[in-house]
mmCIF file of C-alpha atoms in Angstrom:
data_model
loop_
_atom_site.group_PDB
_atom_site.id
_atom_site.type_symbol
_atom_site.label_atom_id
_atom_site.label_comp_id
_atom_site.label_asym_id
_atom_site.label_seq_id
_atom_site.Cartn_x
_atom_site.Cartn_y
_atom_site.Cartn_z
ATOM 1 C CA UNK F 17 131.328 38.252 112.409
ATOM 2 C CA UNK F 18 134.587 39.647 113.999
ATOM 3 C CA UNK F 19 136.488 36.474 115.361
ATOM 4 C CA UNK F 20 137.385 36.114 118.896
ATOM 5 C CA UNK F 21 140.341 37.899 119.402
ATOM 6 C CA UNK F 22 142.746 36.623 122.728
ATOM 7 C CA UNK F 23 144.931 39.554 124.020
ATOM 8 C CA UNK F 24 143.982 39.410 127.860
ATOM 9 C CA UNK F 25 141.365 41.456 127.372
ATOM 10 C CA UNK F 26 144.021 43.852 126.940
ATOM 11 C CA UNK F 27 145.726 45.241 124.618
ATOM 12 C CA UNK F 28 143.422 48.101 122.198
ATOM 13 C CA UNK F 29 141.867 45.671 119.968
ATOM 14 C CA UNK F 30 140.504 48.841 117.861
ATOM 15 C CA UNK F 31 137.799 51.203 117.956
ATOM 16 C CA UNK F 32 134.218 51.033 116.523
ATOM 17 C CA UNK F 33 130.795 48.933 117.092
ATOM 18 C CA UNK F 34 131.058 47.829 120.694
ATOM 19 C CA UNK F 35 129.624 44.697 119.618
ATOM 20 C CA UNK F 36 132.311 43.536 117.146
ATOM 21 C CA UNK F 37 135.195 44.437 120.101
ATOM 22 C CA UNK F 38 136.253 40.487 121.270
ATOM 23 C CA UNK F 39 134.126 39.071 119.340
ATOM 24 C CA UNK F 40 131.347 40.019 121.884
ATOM 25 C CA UNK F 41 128.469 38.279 119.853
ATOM 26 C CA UNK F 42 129.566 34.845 119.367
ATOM 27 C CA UNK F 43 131.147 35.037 123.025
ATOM 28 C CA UNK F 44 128.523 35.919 124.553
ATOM 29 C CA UNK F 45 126.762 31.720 125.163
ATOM 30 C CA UNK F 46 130.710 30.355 125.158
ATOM 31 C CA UNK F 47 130.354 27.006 127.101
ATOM 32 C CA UNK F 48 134.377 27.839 127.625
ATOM 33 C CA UNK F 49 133.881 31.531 129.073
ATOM 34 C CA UNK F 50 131.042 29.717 131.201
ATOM 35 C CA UNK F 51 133.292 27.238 132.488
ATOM 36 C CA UNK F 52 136.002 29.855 133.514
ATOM 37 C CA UNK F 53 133.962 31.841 135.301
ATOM 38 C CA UNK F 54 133.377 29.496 137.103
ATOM 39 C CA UNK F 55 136.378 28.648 138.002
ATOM 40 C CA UNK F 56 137.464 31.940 138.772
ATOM 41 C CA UNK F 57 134.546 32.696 140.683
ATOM 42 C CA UNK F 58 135.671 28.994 142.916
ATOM 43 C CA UNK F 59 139.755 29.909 143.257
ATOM 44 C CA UNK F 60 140.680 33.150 141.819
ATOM 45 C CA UNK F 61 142.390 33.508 138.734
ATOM 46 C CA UNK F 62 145.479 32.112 140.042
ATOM 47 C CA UNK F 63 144.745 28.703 140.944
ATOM 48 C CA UNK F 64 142.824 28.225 137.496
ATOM 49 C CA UNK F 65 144.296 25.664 134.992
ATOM 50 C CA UNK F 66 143.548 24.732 131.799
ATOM 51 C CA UNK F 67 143.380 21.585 132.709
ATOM 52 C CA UNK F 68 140.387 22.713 135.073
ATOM 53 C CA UNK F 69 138.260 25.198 132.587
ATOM 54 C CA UNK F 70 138.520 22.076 129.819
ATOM 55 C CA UNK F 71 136.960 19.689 132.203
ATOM 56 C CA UNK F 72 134.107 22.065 133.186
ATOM 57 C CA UNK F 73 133.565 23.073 129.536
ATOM 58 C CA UNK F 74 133.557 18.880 128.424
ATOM 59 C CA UNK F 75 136.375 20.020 125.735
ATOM 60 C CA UNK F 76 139.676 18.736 125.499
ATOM 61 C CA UNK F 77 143.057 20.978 126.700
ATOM 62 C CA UNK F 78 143.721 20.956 123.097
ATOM 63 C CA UNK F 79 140.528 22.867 121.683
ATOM 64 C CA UNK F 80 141.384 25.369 124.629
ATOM 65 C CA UNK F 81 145.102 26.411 122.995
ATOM 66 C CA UNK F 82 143.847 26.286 119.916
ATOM 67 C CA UNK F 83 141.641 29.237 120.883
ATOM 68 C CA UNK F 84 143.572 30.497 123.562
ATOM 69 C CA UNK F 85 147.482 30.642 124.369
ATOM 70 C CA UNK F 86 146.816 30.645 128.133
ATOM 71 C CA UNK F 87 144.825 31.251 131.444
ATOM 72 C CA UNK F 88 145.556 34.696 131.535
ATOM 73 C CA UNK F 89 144.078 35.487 127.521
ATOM 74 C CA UNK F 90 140.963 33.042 128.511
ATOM 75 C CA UNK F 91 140.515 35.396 131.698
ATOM 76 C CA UNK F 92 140.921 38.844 129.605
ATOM 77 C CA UNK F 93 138.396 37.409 127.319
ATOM 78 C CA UNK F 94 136.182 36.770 129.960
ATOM 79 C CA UNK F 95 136.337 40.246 131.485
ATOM 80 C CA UNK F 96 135.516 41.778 128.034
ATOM 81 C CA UNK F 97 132.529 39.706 127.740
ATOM 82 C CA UNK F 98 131.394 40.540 131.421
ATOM 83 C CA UNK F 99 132.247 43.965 131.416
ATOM 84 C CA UNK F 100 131.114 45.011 128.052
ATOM 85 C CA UNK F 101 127.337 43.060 129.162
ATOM 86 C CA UNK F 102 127.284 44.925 132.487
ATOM 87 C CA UNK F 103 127.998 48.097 130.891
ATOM 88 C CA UNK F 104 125.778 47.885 127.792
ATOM 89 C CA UNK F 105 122.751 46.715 130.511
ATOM 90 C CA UNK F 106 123.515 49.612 132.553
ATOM 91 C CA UNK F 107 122.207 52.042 130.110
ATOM 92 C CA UNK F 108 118.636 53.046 130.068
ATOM 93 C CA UNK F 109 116.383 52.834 127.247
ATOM 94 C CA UNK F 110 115.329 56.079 125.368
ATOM 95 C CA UNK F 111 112.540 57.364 127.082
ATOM 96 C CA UNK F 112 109.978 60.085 125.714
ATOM 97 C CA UNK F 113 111.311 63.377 126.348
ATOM 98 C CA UNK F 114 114.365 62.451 128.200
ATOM 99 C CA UNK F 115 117.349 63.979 127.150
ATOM 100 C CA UNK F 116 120.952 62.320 126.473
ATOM 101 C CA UNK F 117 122.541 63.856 128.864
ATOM 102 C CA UNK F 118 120.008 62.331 131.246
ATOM 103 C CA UNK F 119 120.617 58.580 129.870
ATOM 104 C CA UNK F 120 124.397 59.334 130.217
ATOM 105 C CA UNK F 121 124.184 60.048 133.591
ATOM 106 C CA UNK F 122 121.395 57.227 134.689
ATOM 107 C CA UNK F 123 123.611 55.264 132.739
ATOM 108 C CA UNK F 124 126.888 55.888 134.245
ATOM 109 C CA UNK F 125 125.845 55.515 137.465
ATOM 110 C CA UNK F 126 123.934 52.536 137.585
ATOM 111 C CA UNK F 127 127.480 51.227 135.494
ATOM 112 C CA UNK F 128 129.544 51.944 138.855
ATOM 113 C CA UNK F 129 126.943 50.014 140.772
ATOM 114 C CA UNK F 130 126.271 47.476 138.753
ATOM 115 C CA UNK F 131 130.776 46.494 138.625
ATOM 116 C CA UNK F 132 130.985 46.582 141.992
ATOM 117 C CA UNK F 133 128.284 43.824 142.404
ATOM 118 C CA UNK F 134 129.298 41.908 139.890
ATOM 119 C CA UNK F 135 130.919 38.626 141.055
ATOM 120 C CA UNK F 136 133.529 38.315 138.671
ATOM 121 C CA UNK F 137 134.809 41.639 139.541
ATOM 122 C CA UNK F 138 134.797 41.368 142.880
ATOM 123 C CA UNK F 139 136.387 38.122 143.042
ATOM 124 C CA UNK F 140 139.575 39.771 141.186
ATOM 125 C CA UNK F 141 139.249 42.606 143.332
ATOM 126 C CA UNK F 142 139.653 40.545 146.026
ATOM 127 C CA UNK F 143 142.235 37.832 145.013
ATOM 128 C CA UNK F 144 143.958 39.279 141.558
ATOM 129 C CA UNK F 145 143.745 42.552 141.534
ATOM 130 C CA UNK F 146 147.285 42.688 139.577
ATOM 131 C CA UNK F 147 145.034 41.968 136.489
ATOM 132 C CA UNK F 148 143.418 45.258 136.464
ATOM 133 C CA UNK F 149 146.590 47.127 136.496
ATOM 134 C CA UNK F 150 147.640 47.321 133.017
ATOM 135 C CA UNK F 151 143.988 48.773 132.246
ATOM 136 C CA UNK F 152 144.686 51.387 135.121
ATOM 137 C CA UNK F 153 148.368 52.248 134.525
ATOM 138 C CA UNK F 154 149.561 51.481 130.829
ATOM 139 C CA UNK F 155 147.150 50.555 128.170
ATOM 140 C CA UNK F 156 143.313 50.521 127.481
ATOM 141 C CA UNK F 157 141.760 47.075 127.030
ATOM 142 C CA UNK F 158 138.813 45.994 124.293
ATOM 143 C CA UNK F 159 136.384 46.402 127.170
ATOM 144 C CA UNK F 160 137.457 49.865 127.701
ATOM 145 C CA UNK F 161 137.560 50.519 123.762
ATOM 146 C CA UNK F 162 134.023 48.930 124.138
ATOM 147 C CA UNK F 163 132.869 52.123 126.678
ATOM 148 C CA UNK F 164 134.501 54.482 124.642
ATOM 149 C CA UNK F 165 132.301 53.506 121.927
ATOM 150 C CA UNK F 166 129.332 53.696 123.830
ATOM 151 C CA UNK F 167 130.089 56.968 125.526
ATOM 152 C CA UNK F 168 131.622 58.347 122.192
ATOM 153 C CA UNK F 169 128.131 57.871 120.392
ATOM 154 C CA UNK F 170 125.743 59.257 123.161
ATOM 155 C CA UNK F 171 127.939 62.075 123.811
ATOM 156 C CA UNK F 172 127.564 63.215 119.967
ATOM 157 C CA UNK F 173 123.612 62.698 120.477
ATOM 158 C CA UNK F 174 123.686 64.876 123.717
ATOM 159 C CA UNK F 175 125.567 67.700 121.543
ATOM 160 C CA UNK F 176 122.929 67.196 118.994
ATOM 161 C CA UNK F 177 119.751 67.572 121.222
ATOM 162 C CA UNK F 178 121.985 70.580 123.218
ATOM 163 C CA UNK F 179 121.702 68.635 126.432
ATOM 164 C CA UNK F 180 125.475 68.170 126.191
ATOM 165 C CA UNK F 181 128.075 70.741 126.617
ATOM 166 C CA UNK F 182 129.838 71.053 123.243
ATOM 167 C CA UNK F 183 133.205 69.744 122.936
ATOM 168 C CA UNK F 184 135.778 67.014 121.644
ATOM 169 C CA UNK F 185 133.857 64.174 121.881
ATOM 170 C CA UNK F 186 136.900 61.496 122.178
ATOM 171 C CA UNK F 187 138.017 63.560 125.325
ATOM 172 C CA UNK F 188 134.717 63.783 126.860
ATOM 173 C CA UNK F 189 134.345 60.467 126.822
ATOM 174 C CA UNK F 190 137.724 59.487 128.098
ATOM 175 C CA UNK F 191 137.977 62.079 130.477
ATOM 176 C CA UNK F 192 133.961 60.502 131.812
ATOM 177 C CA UNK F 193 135.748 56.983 131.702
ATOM 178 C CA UNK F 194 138.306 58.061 133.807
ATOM 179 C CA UNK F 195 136.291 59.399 136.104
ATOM 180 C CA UNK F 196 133.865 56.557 136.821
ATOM 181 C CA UNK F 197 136.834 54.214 136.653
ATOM 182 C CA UNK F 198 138.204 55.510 139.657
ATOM 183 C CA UNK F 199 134.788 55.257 141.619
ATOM 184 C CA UNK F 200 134.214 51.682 140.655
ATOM 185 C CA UNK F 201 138.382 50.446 141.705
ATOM 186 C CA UNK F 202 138.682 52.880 144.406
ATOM 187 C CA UNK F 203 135.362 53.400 146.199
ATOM 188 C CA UNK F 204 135.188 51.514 149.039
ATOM 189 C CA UNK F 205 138.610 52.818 150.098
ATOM 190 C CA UNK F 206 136.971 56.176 150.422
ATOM 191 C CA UNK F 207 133.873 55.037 152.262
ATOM 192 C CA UNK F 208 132.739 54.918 155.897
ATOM 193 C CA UNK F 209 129.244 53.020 156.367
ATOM 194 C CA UNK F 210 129.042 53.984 159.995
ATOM 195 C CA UNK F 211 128.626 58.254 158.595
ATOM 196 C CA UNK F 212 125.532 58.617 156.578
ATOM 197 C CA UNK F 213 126.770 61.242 154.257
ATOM 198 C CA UNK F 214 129.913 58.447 153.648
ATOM 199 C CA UNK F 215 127.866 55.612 152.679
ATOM 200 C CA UNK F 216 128.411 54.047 148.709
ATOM 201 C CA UNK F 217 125.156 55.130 148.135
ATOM 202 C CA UNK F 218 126.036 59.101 149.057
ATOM 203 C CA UNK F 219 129.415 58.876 146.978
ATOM 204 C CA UNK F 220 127.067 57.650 144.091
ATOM 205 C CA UNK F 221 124.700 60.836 144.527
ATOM 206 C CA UNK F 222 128.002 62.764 143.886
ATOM 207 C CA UNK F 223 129.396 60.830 141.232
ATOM 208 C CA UNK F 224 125.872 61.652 139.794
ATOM 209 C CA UNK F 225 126.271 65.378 140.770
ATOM 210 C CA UNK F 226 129.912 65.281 139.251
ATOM 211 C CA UNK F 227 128.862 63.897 135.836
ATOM 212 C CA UNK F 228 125.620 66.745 135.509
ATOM 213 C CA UNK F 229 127.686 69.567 136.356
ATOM 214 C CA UNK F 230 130.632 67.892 133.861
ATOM 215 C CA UNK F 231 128.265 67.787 130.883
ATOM 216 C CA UNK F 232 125.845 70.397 131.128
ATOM 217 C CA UNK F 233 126.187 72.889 128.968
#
């Protein structure tokens, strides 16, 4: 088992199996990550202490920094657990003659709208957004390695099964991220629920329009 590794959710923590990015598995029923969710979800990132995600998680402040440094590296490894599980539940099961390209795209979408529902997100959205920043601006994080994975794999299937237009499969797959990215962060900035055609259900009918025309061949 890769160990738990505490870089804010941030920094490249390397390419490969989604699952082994963070430590995902043995994260994933962490009475600690529990308890700061939690307590993000109550104050914001912010106004969360050590002190506070100990006392929730019935562990001392002690078996927190021997795990983690800080707040901050306890959030980012929270955010790759969350955002790796929303992602990795967004995508669709094989179905009988369904092409790649077609679980890609179900995939993808249901991805945007499944982040900006998610609590946690929203919540740092909405108090901390400064936390998303370096994952926007400078560096990817081990969630977004995680995707990269994901996407890397299925596009190579879709270029197998000629659902997916041929090309480098890295870029594709960054070039999707970036895309989607920018709909989940920046959506609601662009929407206007009082015009029908404006709604966040009409800009996800384009995204989906965006990422057929992007991949077919």
């Amino acid at each position: 088992m890769t160990p738990i590794r505490h870089n804010g959710s941030g920094g490249p923590n390397g390419k490969g199996d989604p699952a082994a990015v963070s430590g995902a598995p043995e994260a994933a029923g962490d009475p600690v990550l529990d308890a700061v969710r939690d307590c993000v979800l109550a104050v914001g990132v912010r106004r969360t202490t050590m002190t506070d995600v100990a006392r929730r998680a019935g562990v001392s402040r002690m078996t927190l920094y021997r795990r983690w440094p800080d707040v901050r590296s306890l959030v980012g490894d929270l955010m790759t657990r969350e955002w790796v599980d929303v992602a990795t539940r967004s995508m669709p099961e094989r179905r009988p003659g369904t092409d790649r390209r077609t679980l890609i795209v179900d995939g993808l979408v249901a991805g945007v709208a499944a982040f900006r529902a998610h609590p946690l997100f929203r919540k740092i959205v909405d108090v901390d957004p400064e936390l998303l920043l370096p994952y926007v601006l400078d560096r990817r994080g081990a969630s977004q390695e995680a995707l990269l994975a994901l996407l890397t794999d299925a596009l190579r299937e879709g270029h197998a099964d000629g659902s997916v237009r041929t090309g480098h499969p890295d870029r594709q797959a960054r070039s999707l991220l970036l895309v989607v990215q920018s709909f989940t962060l920046s959506l609601r900035t662009m929407t206007d629920e009082d015009d029908p055609g404006l709604t966040a259900e009409a800009f996800l009918a384009e995204l989906r329009t965006i990422l057929e025309r992007t991949l077919t061949p």
